[in-house]
Amino acid sequence: MFDDLVLDAVEGLESRWARELAGIEFAVEDVPPELNVYDSDVLEDGEVPLARLLPGRPGQRGVAPRIVLYRRPLEFRAVSREDLAELIHDVVVEQLANLLGLDPEEVDPEI
């Protein structure tokens, strides 16, 4: 179900951002890796990482940008399936905006 909600969030943005989304990989991991310090590429709620943006490496083949969502921290914050779907959408928008150098409201004005 979680993976389907991620796909739904990405598909909802494709009408406006199809070209940009075509080169981005999306992944789901159960929990974030244990690190002492998280970089600015990590979207956190307090001290808990919810997602991470791995920007890729321009000019190097096979290293596409990747947005990783962490299933358990996101599920823990949702009280219903609808709430989880909205949270996932917001996280995807936030990370896509970060990757594109835009405000989240520019990526999705309804956020």
PDB file of N, CA and C in Angstrom:
ATOM      1  N   MET A   1       0.817  -1.184   0.000  1.00  0.00           N
ATOM      2  CA  MET A   1       0.000   0.000   0.000  1.00  0.00           C
ATOM      3  C   MET A   1       0.870   1.261   0.000  1.00  0.00           C
ATOM      4  N   PHE A   2       1.927   1.278   0.798  1.00  0.00           N
ATOM      5  CA  PHE A   2       2.794   2.456   0.892  1.00  0.00           C
ATOM      6  C   PHE A   2       3.405   2.787  -0.471  1.00  0.00           C
ATOM      7  N   ASP A   3       3.931   1.764  -1.145  1.00  0.00           N
ATOM      8  CA  ASP A   3       4.531   1.988  -2.464  1.00  0.00           C
ATOM      9  C   ASP A   3       3.521   2.564  -3.442  1.00  0.00           C
ATOM     10  N   ASP A   4       2.269   2.087  -3.376  1.00  0.00           N
ATOM     11  CA  ASP A   4       1.221   2.613  -4.250  1.00  0.00           C
ATOM     12  C   ASP A   4       0.943   4.081  -3.965  1.00  0.00           C
ATOM     13  N   LEU A   5       0.985   4.463  -2.700  1.00  0.00           N
ATOM     14  CA  LEU A   5       0.762   5.870  -2.350  1.00  0.00           C
ATOM     15  C   LEU A   5       1.891   6.756  -2.875  1.00  0.00           C
ATOM     16  N   VAL A   6       3.112   6.239  -2.851  1.00  0.00           N
ATOM     17  CA  VAL A   6       4.243   6.988  -3.420  1.00  0.00           C
ATOM     18  C   VAL A   6       4.039   7.162  -4.916  1.00  0.00           C
ATOM     19  N   LEU A   7       3.668   6.072  -5.598  1.00  0.00           N
ATOM     20  CA  LEU A   7       3.415   6.153  -7.044  1.00  0.00           C
ATOM     21  C   LEU A   7       2.289   7.135  -7.355  1.00  0.00           C
ATOM     22  N   ASP A   8       1.231   7.110  -6.549  1.00  0.00           N
ATOM     23  CA  ASP A   8       0.128   8.053  -6.749  1.00  0.00           C
ATOM     24  C   ASP A   8       0.592   9.496  -6.614  1.00  0.00           C
ATOM     25  N   ALA A   9       1.447   9.761  -5.633  1.00  0.00           N
ATOM     26  CA  ALA A   9       1.959  11.122  -5.432  1.00  0.00           C
ATOM     27  C   ALA A   9       2.780  11.574  -6.631  1.00  0.00           C
ATOM     28  N   VAL A  10       3.617  10.695  -7.148  1.00  0.00           N
ATOM     29  CA  VAL A  10       4.464  11.035  -8.301  1.00  0.00           C
ATOM     30  C   VAL A  10       3.592  11.218  -9.543  1.00  0.00           C
ATOM     31  N   GLU A  11       2.649  10.314  -9.756  1.00  0.00           N
ATOM     32  CA  GLU A  11       1.773  10.427 -10.920  1.00  0.00           C
ATOM     33  C   GLU A  11       0.941  11.697 -10.888  1.00  0.00           C
ATOM     34  N   GLY A  12       0.569  12.147  -9.700  1.00  0.00           N
ATOM     35  CA  GLY A  12      -0.192  13.383  -9.575  1.00  0.00           C
ATOM     36  C   GLY A  12       0.592  14.617 -10.004  1.00  0.00           C
ATOM     37  N   LEU A  13       1.908  14.528  -9.990  1.00  0.00           N
ATOM     38  CA  LEU A  13       2.761  15.655 -10.394  1.00  0.00           C
ATOM     39  C   LEU A  13       3.205  15.569 -11.852  1.00  0.00           C
ATOM     40  N   GLU A  14       2.982  14.419 -12.489  1.00  0.00           N
ATOM     41  CA  GLU A  14       3.505  14.211 -13.840  1.00  0.00           C
ATOM     42  C   GLU A  14       2.919  15.133 -14.892  1.00  0.00           C
ATOM     43  N   SER A  15       1.683  15.577 -14.721  1.00  0.00           N
ATOM     44  CA  SER A  15       1.090  16.431 -15.749  1.00  0.00           C
ATOM     45  C   SER A  15       1.871  17.731 -15.910  1.00  0.00           C
ATOM     46  N   ARG A  16       2.433  18.218 -14.820  1.00  0.00           N
ATOM     47  CA  ARG A  16       3.174  19.486 -14.874  1.00  0.00           C
ATOM     48  C   ARG A  16       4.685  19.284 -14.941  1.00  0.00           C
ATOM     49  N   TRP A  17       5.198  18.193 -14.380  1.00  0.00           N
ATOM     50  CA  TRP A  17       6.633  18.012 -14.225  1.00  0.00           C
ATOM     51  C   TRP A  17       7.142  16.732 -14.896  1.00  0.00           C
ATOM     52  N   ALA A  18       6.512  16.274 -15.952  1.00  0.00           N
ATOM     53  CA  ALA A  18       6.869  14.992 -16.579  1.00  0.00           C
ATOM     54  C   ALA A  18       8.342  14.935 -16.990  1.00  0.00           C
ATOM     55  N   ARG A  19       8.837  15.984 -17.613  1.00  0.00           N
ATOM     56  CA  ARG A  19      10.230  15.980 -18.078  1.00  0.00           C
ATOM     57  C   ARG A  19      11.203  15.857 -16.902  1.00  0.00           C
ATOM     58  N   GLU A  20      10.960  16.615 -15.854  1.00  0.00           N
ATOM     59  CA  GLU A  20      11.844  16.585 -14.692  1.00  0.00           C
ATOM     60  C   GLU A  20      11.749  15.256 -13.939  1.00  0.00           C
ATOM     61  N   LEU A  21      10.561  14.712 -13.841  1.00  0.00           N
ATOM     62  CA  LEU A  21      10.369  13.449 -13.121  1.00  0.00           C
ATOM     63  C   LEU A  21      10.939  12.249 -13.869  1.00  0.00           C
ATOM     64  N   ALA A  22      11.055  12.370 -15.185  1.00  0.00           N
ATOM     65  CA  ALA A  22      11.543  11.246 -15.992  1.00  0.00           C
ATOM     66  C   ALA A  22      12.944  10.813 -15.593  1.00  0.00           C
ATOM     67  N   GLY A  23      13.748  11.716 -15.119  1.00  0.00           N
ATOM     68  CA  GLY A  23      15.121  11.379 -14.775  1.00  0.00           C
ATOM     69  C   GLY A  23      15.355  11.098 -13.305  1.00  0.00           C
ATOM     70  N   ILE A  24      14.288  11.027 -12.510  1.00  0.00           N
ATOM     71  CA  ILE A  24      14.433  10.843 -11.067  1.00  0.00           C
ATOM     72  C   ILE A  24      13.993   9.441 -10.675  1.00  0.00           C
ATOM     73  N   GLU A  25      14.772   8.814  -9.831  1.00  0.00           N
ATOM     74  CA  GLU A  25      14.396   7.517  -9.271  1.00  0.00           C
ATOM     75  C   GLU A  25      13.750   7.756  -7.907  1.00  0.00           C
ATOM     76  N   PHE A  26      12.732   6.966  -7.606  1.00  0.00           N
ATOM     77  CA  PHE A  26      12.089   7.013  -6.296  1.00  0.00           C
ATOM     78  C   PHE A  26      12.291   5.673  -5.629  1.00  0.00           C
ATOM     79  N   ALA A  27      12.582   5.706  -4.339  1.00  0.00           N
ATOM     80  CA  ALA A  27      12.807   4.478  -3.590  1.00  0.00           C
ATOM     81  C   ALA A  27      12.135   4.587  -2.229  1.00  0.00           C
ATOM     82  N   VAL A  28      11.850   3.417  -1.664  1.00  0.00           N
ATOM     83  CA  VAL A  28      11.271   3.340  -0.326  1.00  0.00           C
ATOM     84  C   VAL A  28      12.162   2.436   0.504  1.00  0.00           C
ATOM     85  N   GLU A  29      12.521   2.916   1.682  1.00  0.00           N
ATOM     86  CA  GLU A  29      13.245   2.107   2.654  1.00  0.00           C
ATOM     87  C   GLU A  29      12.425   2.108   3.936  1.00  0.00           C
ATOM     88  N   ASP A  30      12.500   1.030   4.685  1.00  0.00           N
ATOM     89  CA  ASP A  30      11.707   0.946   5.911  1.00  0.00           C
ATOM     90  C   ASP A  30      12.104   2.006   6.930  1.00  0.00           C
ATOM     91  N   VAL A  31      13.382   2.152   7.163  1.00  0.00           N
ATOM     92  CA  VAL A  31      13.873   3.125   8.145  1.00  0.00           C
ATOM     93  C   VAL A  31      15.106   3.823   7.587  1.00  0.00           C
ATOM     94  N   PRO A  32      15.398   5.008   8.083  1.00  0.00           N
ATOM     95  CA  PRO A  32      16.607   5.702   7.618  1.00  0.00           C
ATOM     96  C   PRO A  32      17.859   5.029   8.179  1.00  0.00           C
ATOM     97  N   PRO A  33      18.976   5.181   7.491  1.00  0.00           N
ATOM     98  CA  PRO A  33      20.221   4.634   8.016  1.00  0.00           C
ATOM     99  C   PRO A  33      20.638   5.397   9.272  1.00  0.00           C
ATOM    100  N   GLU A  34      21.407   4.748  10.106  1.00  0.00           N
ATOM    101  CA  GLU A  34      21.888   5.411  11.316  1.00  0.00           C
ATOM    102  C   GLU A  34      23.106   6.252  10.983  1.00  0.00           C
ATOM    103  N   LEU A  35      22.936   7.552  11.109  1.00  0.00           N
ATOM    104  CA  LEU A  35      24.019   8.500  10.903  1.00  0.00           C
ATOM    105  C   LEU A  35      24.059   9.432  12.105  1.00  0.00           C
ATOM    106  N   ASN A  36      25.225   9.912  12.436  1.00  0.00           N
ATOM    107  CA  ASN A  36      25.336  10.846  13.556  1.00  0.00           C
ATOM    108  C   ASN A  36      24.740  12.202  13.213  1.00  0.00           C
ATOM    109  N   VAL A  37      24.943  12.634  11.969  1.00  0.00           N
ATOM    110  CA  VAL A  37      24.462  13.933  11.515  1.00  0.00           C
ATOM    111  C   VAL A  37      23.881  13.753  10.118  1.00  0.00           C
ATOM    112  N   TYR A  38      22.738  14.380   9.880  1.00  0.00           N
ATOM    113  CA  TYR A  38      22.128  14.335   8.559  1.00  0.00           C
ATOM    114  C   TYR A  38      22.399  15.640   7.837  1.00  0.00           C
ATOM    115  N   ASP A  39      22.658  15.543   6.545  1.00  0.00           N
ATOM    116  CA  ASP A  39      22.908  16.721   5.726  1.00  0.00           C
ATOM    117  C   ASP A  39      21.603  17.432   5.401  1.00  0.00           C
ATOM    118  N   SER A  40      21.709  18.537   4.677  1.00  0.00           N
ATOM    119  CA  SER A  40      20.529  19.311   4.296  1.00  0.00           C
ATOM    120  C   SER A  40      19.674  18.579   3.268  1.00  0.00           C
ATOM    121  N   ASP A  41      20.177  17.472   2.721  1.00  0.00           N
ATOM    122  CA  ASP A  41      19.403  16.708   1.752  1.00  0.00           C
ATOM    123  C   ASP A  41      18.367  15.805   2.412  1.00  0.00           C
ATOM    124  N   VAL A  42      18.276  15.837   3.737  1.00  0.00           N
ATOM    125  CA  VAL A  42      17.346  14.998   4.482  1.00  0.00           C
ATOM    126  C   VAL A  42      16.207  15.857   5.002  1.00  0.00           C
ATOM    127  N   LEU A  43      14.978  15.423   4.721  1.00  0.00           N
ATOM    128  CA  LEU A  43      13.786  16.089   5.235  1.00  0.00           C
ATOM    129  C   LEU A  43      13.447  15.441   6.568  1.00  0.00           C
ATOM    130  N   GLU A  44      13.451  16.240   7.638  1.00  0.00           N
ATOM    131  CA  GLU A  44      13.260  15.702   8.981  1.00  0.00           C
ATOM    132  C   GLU A  44      12.013  16.282   9.634  1.00  0.00           C
ATOM    133  N   ASP A  45      11.472  15.495  10.547  1.00  0.00           N
ATOM    134  CA  ASP A  45      10.433  15.960  11.451  1.00  0.00           C
ATOM    135  C   ASP A  45      11.054  15.885  12.835  1.00  0.00           C
ATOM    136  N   GLY A  46      11.472  17.017  13.350  1.00  0.00           N
ATOM    137  CA  GLY A  46      12.249  17.011  14.580  1.00  0.00           C
ATOM    138  C   GLY A  46      13.609  16.406  14.277  1.00  0.00           C
ATOM    139  N   GLU A  47      13.912  15.315  14.891  1.00  0.00           N
ATOM    140  CA  GLU A  47      15.193  14.634  14.675  1.00  0.00           C
ATOM    141  C   GLU A  47      15.032  13.382  13.818  1.00  0.00           C
ATOM    142  N   VAL A  48      13.819  13.108  13.335  1.00  0.00           N
ATOM    143  CA  VAL A  48      13.552  11.865  12.615  1.00  0.00           C
ATOM    144  C   VAL A  48      13.497  12.122  11.109  1.00  0.00           C
ATOM    145  N   PRO A  49      14.380  11.488  10.350  1.00  0.00           N
ATOM    146  CA  PRO A  49      14.358  11.641   8.893  1.00  0.00           C
ATOM    147  C   PRO A  49      13.109  11.007   8.278  1.00  0.00           C
ATOM    148  N   LEU A  50      12.468  11.728   7.367  1.00  0.00           N
ATOM    149  CA  LEU A  50      11.303  11.223   6.646  1.00  0.00           C
ATOM    150  C   LEU A  50      11.657  10.848   5.221  1.00  0.00           C
ATOM    151  N   ALA A  51      12.630  11.551   4.635  1.00  0.00           N
ATOM    152  CA  ALA A  51      13.025  11.310   3.250  1.00  0.00           C
ATOM    153  C   ALA A  51      14.414  11.880   3.028  1.00  0.00           C
ATOM    154  N   ARG A  52      15.028  11.426   1.951  1.00  0.00           N
ATOM    155  CA  ARG A  52      16.361  11.919   1.613  1.00  0.00           C
ATOM    156  C   ARG A  52      16.453  12.119   0.111  1.00  0.00           C
ATOM    157  N   LEU A  53      17.104  13.188  -0.277  1.00  0.00           N
ATOM    158  CA  LEU A  53      17.364  13.485  -1.676  1.00  0.00           C
ATOM    159  C   LEU A  53      18.827  13.198  -1.969  1.00  0.00           C
ATOM    160  N   LEU A  54      19.052  12.300  -2.906  1.00  0.00           N
ATOM    161  CA  LEU A  54      20.402  12.034  -3.398  1.00  0.00           C
ATOM    162  C   LEU A  54      20.449  12.646  -4.791  1.00  0.00           C
ATOM    163  N   PRO A  55      21.108  13.803  -4.948  1.00  0.00           N
ATOM    164  CA  PRO A  55      20.993  14.578  -6.182  1.00  0.00           C
ATOM    165  C   PRO A  55      21.611  13.960  -7.425  1.00  0.00           C
ATOM    166  N   GLY A  56      22.361  12.895  -7.310  1.00  0.00           N
ATOM    167  CA  GLY A  56      23.011  12.321  -8.488  1.00  0.00           C
ATOM    168  C   GLY A  56      24.275  13.080  -8.803  1.00  0.00           C
ATOM    169  N   ARG A  57      24.908  12.658  -9.866  1.00  0.00           N
ATOM    170  CA  ARG A  57      26.158  13.306 -10.257  1.00  0.00           C
ATOM    171  C   ARG A  57      26.101  13.672 -11.732  1.00  0.00           C
ATOM    172  N   PRO A  58      25.972  14.957 -12.025  1.00  0.00           N
ATOM    173  CA  PRO A  58      25.938  15.391 -13.412  1.00  0.00           C
ATOM    174  C   PRO A  58      27.194  14.954 -14.155  1.00  0.00           C
ATOM    175  N   GLY A  59      27.006  14.498 -15.368  1.00  0.00           N
ATOM    176  CA  GLY A  59      28.139  14.109 -16.196  1.00  0.00           C
ATOM    177  C   GLY A  59      28.589  12.686 -15.985  1.00  0.00           C
ATOM    178  N   GLN A  60      28.084  12.013 -14.981  1.00  0.00           N
ATOM    179  CA  GLN A  60      28.452  10.617 -14.765  1.00  0.00           C
ATOM    180  C   GLN A  60      27.260   9.741 -15.116  1.00  0.00           C
ATOM    181  N   ARG A  61      27.490   8.797 -15.974  1.00  0.00           N
ATOM    182  CA  ARG A  61      26.403   7.933 -16.429  1.00  0.00           C
ATOM    183  C   ARG A  61      25.942   7.014 -15.301  1.00  0.00           C
ATOM    184  N   GLY A  62      24.658   6.788 -15.282  1.00  0.00           N
ATOM    185  CA  GLY A  62      24.098   5.841 -14.346  1.00  0.00           C
ATOM    186  C   GLY A  62      23.871   6.338 -12.933  1.00  0.00           C
ATOM    187  N   VAL A  63      24.092   7.608 -12.678  1.00  0.00           N
ATOM    188  CA  VAL A  63      23.879   8.133 -11.331  1.00  0.00           C
ATOM    189  C   VAL A  63      22.777   9.196 -11.396  1.00  0.00           C
ATOM    190  N   ALA A  64      21.543   8.721 -11.419  1.00  0.00           N
ATOM    191  CA  ALA A  64      20.386   9.610 -11.515  1.00  0.00           C
ATOM    192  C   ALA A  64      20.027  10.137 -10.125  1.00  0.00           C
ATOM    193  N   PRO A  65      19.373  11.284 -10.070  1.00  0.00           N
ATOM    194  CA  PRO A  65      18.876  11.758  -8.781  1.00  0.00           C
ATOM    195  C   PRO A  65      17.896  10.736  -8.200  1.00  0.00           C
ATOM    196  N   ARG A  66      17.897  10.628  -6.883  1.00  0.00           N
ATOM    197  CA  ARG A  66      17.017   9.660  -6.219  1.00  0.00           C
ATOM    198  C   ARG A  66      16.389  10.310  -4.997  1.00  0.00           C
ATOM    199  N   ILE A  67      15.090  10.087  -4.857  1.00  0.00           N
ATOM    200  CA  ILE A  67      14.366  10.520  -3.669  1.00  0.00           C
ATOM    201  C   ILE A  67      13.964   9.258  -2.920  1.00  0.00           C
ATOM    202  N   VAL A  68      14.424   9.162  -1.678  1.00  0.00           N
ATOM    203  CA  VAL A  68      14.148   7.995  -0.848  1.00  0.00           C
ATOM    204  C   VAL A  68      13.194   8.398   0.262  1.00  0.00           C
ATOM    205  N   LEU A  69      12.066   7.695   0.357  1.00  0.00           N
ATOM    206  CA  LEU A  69      11.109   7.931   1.431  1.00  0.00           C
ATOM    207  C   LEU A  69      11.250   6.816   2.458  1.00  0.00           C
ATOM    208  N   TYR A  70      11.169   7.190   3.735  1.00  0.00           N
ATOM    209  CA  TYR A  70      11.313   6.224   4.815  1.00  0.00           C
ATOM    210  C   TYR A  70       9.926   5.845   5.347  1.00  0.00           C
ATOM    211  N   ARG A  71       9.546   4.603   5.077  1.00  0.00           N
ATOM    212  CA  ARG A  71       8.196   4.102   5.337  1.00  0.00           C
ATOM    213  C   ARG A  71       7.754   4.237   6.801  1.00  0.00           C
ATOM    214  N   ARG A  72       8.497   3.685   7.702  1.00  0.00           N
ATOM    215  CA  ARG A  72       8.029   3.631   9.103  1.00  0.00           C
ATOM    216  C   ARG A  72       7.884   5.005   9.747  1.00  0.00           C
ATOM    217  N   PRO A  73       8.845   5.918   9.590  1.00  0.00           N
ATOM    218  CA  PRO A  73       8.633   7.251  10.177  1.00  0.00           C
ATOM    219  C   PRO A  73       7.415   7.957   9.596  1.00  0.00           C
ATOM    220  N   LEU A  74       7.152   7.771   8.312  1.00  0.00           N
ATOM    221  CA  LEU A  74       5.986   8.398   7.703  1.00  0.00           C
ATOM    222  C   LEU A  74       4.698   7.742   8.194  1.00  0.00           C
ATOM    223  N   GLU A  75       4.673   6.416   8.237  1.00  0.00           N
ATOM    224  CA  GLU A  75       3.474   5.717   8.717  1.00  0.00           C
ATOM    225  C   GLU A  75       3.172   6.078  10.170  1.00  0.00           C
ATOM    226  N   PHE A  76       4.199   6.245  10.970  1.00  0.00           N
ATOM    227  CA  PHE A  76       4.033   6.569  12.381  1.00  0.00           C
ATOM    228  C   PHE A  76       3.331   7.916  12.573  1.00  0.00           C
ATOM    229  N   ARG A  77       3.520   8.838  11.641  1.00  0.00           N
ATOM    230  CA  ARG A  77       2.958  10.178  11.761  1.00  0.00           C
ATOM    231  C   ARG A  77       1.550  10.296  11.195  1.00  0.00           C
ATOM    232  N   ALA A  78       1.062   9.269  10.552  1.00  0.00           N
ATOM    233  CA  ALA A  78      -0.260   9.324   9.920  1.00  0.00           C
ATOM    234  C   ALA A  78      -1.292   8.605  10.781  1.00  0.00           C
ATOM    235  N   VAL A  79      -2.493   9.171  10.842  1.00  0.00           N
ATOM    236  CA  VAL A  79      -3.565   8.554  11.624  1.00  0.00           C
ATOM    237  C   VAL A  79      -4.532   7.758  10.748  1.00  0.00           C
ATOM    238  N   SER A  80      -4.452   7.967   9.430  1.00  0.00           N
ATOM    239  CA  SER A  80      -5.337   7.257   8.509  1.00  0.00           C
ATOM    240  C   SER A  80      -4.620   7.103   7.164  1.00  0.00           C
ATOM    241  N   ARG A  81      -5.200   6.310   6.293  1.00  0.00           N
ATOM    242  CA  ARG A  81      -4.632   6.139   4.954  1.00  0.00           C
ATOM    243  C   ARG A  81      -4.630   7.468   4.202  1.00  0.00           C
ATOM    244  N   GLU A  82      -5.688   8.241   4.349  1.00  0.00           N
ATOM    245  CA  GLU A  82      -5.776   9.537   3.675  1.00  0.00           C
ATOM    246  C   GLU A  82      -4.704  10.493   4.197  1.00  0.00           C
ATOM    247  N   ASP A  83      -4.496  10.471   5.492  1.00  0.00           N
ATOM    248  CA  ASP A  83      -3.471  11.297   6.108  1.00  0.00           C
ATOM    249  C   ASP A  83      -2.077  10.893   5.609  1.00  0.00           C
ATOM    250  N   LEU A  84      -1.853   9.587   5.502  1.00  0.00           N
ATOM    251  CA  LEU A  84      -0.579   9.082   4.996  1.00  0.00           C
ATOM    252  C   LEU A  84      -0.374   9.493   3.543  1.00  0.00           C
ATOM    253  N   ALA A  85      -1.422   9.394   2.735  1.00  0.00           N
ATOM    254  CA  ALA A  85      -1.326   9.790   1.325  1.00  0.00           C
ATOM    255  C   ALA A  85      -0.959  11.265   1.205  1.00  0.00           C
ATOM    256  N   GLU A  86      -1.570  12.102   2.024  1.00  0.00           N
ATOM    257  CA  GLU A  86      -1.274  13.538   2.001  1.00  0.00           C
ATOM    258  C   GLU A  86       0.160  13.817   2.462  1.00  0.00           C
ATOM    259  N   LEU A  87       0.597  13.131   3.503  1.00  0.00           N
ATOM    260  CA  LEU A  87       1.952  13.308   4.010  1.00  0.00           C
ATOM    261  C   LEU A  87       2.981  12.883   2.968  1.00  0.00           C
ATOM    262  N   ILE A  88       2.756  11.748   2.323  1.00  0.00           N
ATOM    263  CA  ILE A  88       3.667  11.280   1.276  1.00  0.00           C
ATOM    264  C   ILE A  88       3.716  12.285   0.140  1.00  0.00           C
ATOM    265  N   HIS A  89       2.559  12.784  -0.269  1.00  0.00           N
ATOM    266  CA  HIS A  89       2.511  13.791  -1.338  1.00  0.00           C
ATOM    267  C   HIS A  89       3.328  15.019  -0.951  1.00  0.00           C
ATOM    268  N   ASP A  90       3.143  15.507   0.261  1.00  0.00           N
ATOM    269  CA  ASP A  90       3.876  16.689   0.720  1.00  0.00           C
ATOM    270  C   ASP A  90       5.386  16.451   0.732  1.00  0.00           C
ATOM    271  N   VAL A  91       5.802  15.270   1.158  1.00  0.00           N
ATOM    272  CA  VAL A  91       7.228  14.943   1.203  1.00  0.00           C
ATOM    273  C   VAL A  91       7.801  14.851  -0.207  1.00  0.00           C
ATOM    274  N   VAL A  92       7.080  14.230  -1.126  1.00  0.00           N
ATOM    275  CA  VAL A  92       7.552  14.137  -2.511  1.00  0.00           C
ATOM    276  C   VAL A  92       7.671  15.534  -3.115  1.00  0.00           C
ATOM    277  N   VAL A  93       6.673  16.380  -2.897  1.00  0.00           N
ATOM    278  CA  VAL A  93       6.711  17.756  -3.411  1.00  0.00           C
ATOM    279  C   VAL A  93       7.905  18.510  -2.820  1.00  0.00           C
ATOM    280  N   GLU A  94       8.096  18.377  -1.528  1.00  0.00           N
ATOM    281  CA  GLU A  94       9.195  19.069  -0.847  1.00  0.00           C
ATOM    282  C   GLU A  94      10.558  18.648  -1.415  1.00  0.00           C
ATOM    283  N   GLN A  95      10.740  17.365  -1.612  1.00  0.00           N
ATOM    284  CA  GLN A  95      12.020  16.861  -2.119  1.00  0.00           C
ATOM    285  C   GLN A  95      12.208  17.222  -3.597  1.00  0.00           C
ATOM    286  N   LEU A  96      11.160  17.161  -4.390  1.00  0.00           N
ATOM    287  CA  LEU A  96      11.256  17.565  -5.795  1.00  0.00           C
ATOM    288  C   LEU A  96      11.592  19.056  -5.882  1.00  0.00           C
ATOM    289  N   ALA A  97      10.951  19.862  -5.064  1.00  0.00           N
ATOM    290  CA  ALA A  97      11.250  21.296  -5.040  1.00  0.00           C
ATOM    291  C   ALA A  97      12.705  21.534  -4.672  1.00  0.00           C
ATOM    292  N   ASN A  98      13.198  20.807  -3.695  1.00  0.00           N
ATOM    293  CA  ASN A  98      14.599  20.916  -3.284  1.00  0.00           C
ATOM    294  C   ASN A  98      15.526  20.574  -4.449  1.00  0.00           C
ATOM    295  N   LEU A  99      15.225  19.510  -5.150  1.00  0.00           N
ATOM    296  CA  LEU A  99      16.039  19.092  -6.288  1.00  0.00           C
ATOM    297  C   LEU A  99      16.039  20.137  -7.406  1.00  0.00           C
ATOM    298  N   LEU A 100      14.879  20.725  -7.669  1.00  0.00           N
ATOM    299  CA  LEU A 100      14.743  21.688  -8.767  1.00  0.00           C
ATOM    300  C   LEU A 100      15.118  23.114  -8.362  1.00  0.00           C
ATOM    301  N   GLY A 101      15.379  23.333  -7.079  1.00  0.00           N
ATOM    302  CA  GLY A 101      15.713  24.677  -6.611  1.00  0.00           C
ATOM    303  C   GLY A 101      14.516  25.607  -6.608  1.00  0.00           C
ATOM    304  N   LEU A 102      13.337  25.057  -6.319  1.00  0.00           N
ATOM    305  CA  LEU A 102      12.101  25.833  -6.302  1.00  0.00           C
ATOM    306  C   LEU A 102      11.472  25.786  -4.923  1.00  0.00           C
ATOM    307  N   ASP A 103      10.489  26.656  -4.706  1.00  0.00           N
ATOM    308  CA  ASP A 103       9.663  26.563  -3.498  1.00  0.00           C
ATOM    309  C   ASP A 103       8.644  25.455  -3.707  1.00  0.00           C
ATOM    310  N   PRO A 104       8.253  24.750  -2.647  1.00  0.00           N
ATOM    311  CA  PRO A 104       7.244  23.709  -2.796  1.00  0.00           C
ATOM    312  C   PRO A 104       5.945  24.201  -3.417  1.00  0.00           C
ATOM    313  N   GLU A 105       5.565  25.454  -3.146  1.00  0.00           N
ATOM    314  CA  GLU A 105       4.345  26.008  -3.714  1.00  0.00           C
ATOM    315  C   GLU A 105       4.437  26.151  -5.236  1.00  0.00           C
ATOM    316  N   GLU A 106       5.643  26.285  -5.773  1.00  0.00           N
ATOM    317  CA  GLU A 106       5.818  26.342  -7.216  1.00  0.00           C
ATOM    318  C   GLU A 106       5.646  24.966  -7.842  1.00  0.00           C
ATOM    319  N   VAL A 107       6.025  23.933  -7.121  1.00  0.00           N
ATOM    320  CA  VAL A 107       5.877  22.563  -7.617  1.00  0.00           C
ATOM    321  C   VAL A 107       4.417  22.145  -7.553  1.00  0.00           C
ATOM    322  N   ASP A 108       3.759  22.463  -6.454  1.00  0.00           N
ATOM    323  CA  ASP A 108       2.328  22.151  -6.292  1.00  0.00           C
ATOM    324  C   ASP A 108       1.662  23.295  -5.545  1.00  0.00           C
ATOM    325  N   PRO A 109       0.954  24.157  -6.261  1.00  0.00           N
ATOM    326  CA  PRO A 109       0.324  25.318  -5.622  1.00  0.00           C
ATOM    327  C   PRO A 109      -0.704  24.961  -4.547  1.00  0.00           C
ATOM    328  N   GLU A 110      -1.181  23.725  -4.533  1.00  0.00           N
ATOM    329  CA  GLU A 110      -2.196  23.332  -3.554  1.00  0.00           C
ATOM    330  C   GLU A 110      -1.600  22.873  -2.224  1.00  0.00           C
ATOM    331  N   ILE A 111      -0.280  22.905  -2.109  1.00  0.00           N
ATOM    332  CA  ILE A 111       0.354  22.426  -0.876  1.00  0.00           C
ATOM    333  C   ILE A 111       0.161  23.390   0.274  1.00  0.00           C
TER     334      ILE A 111
END
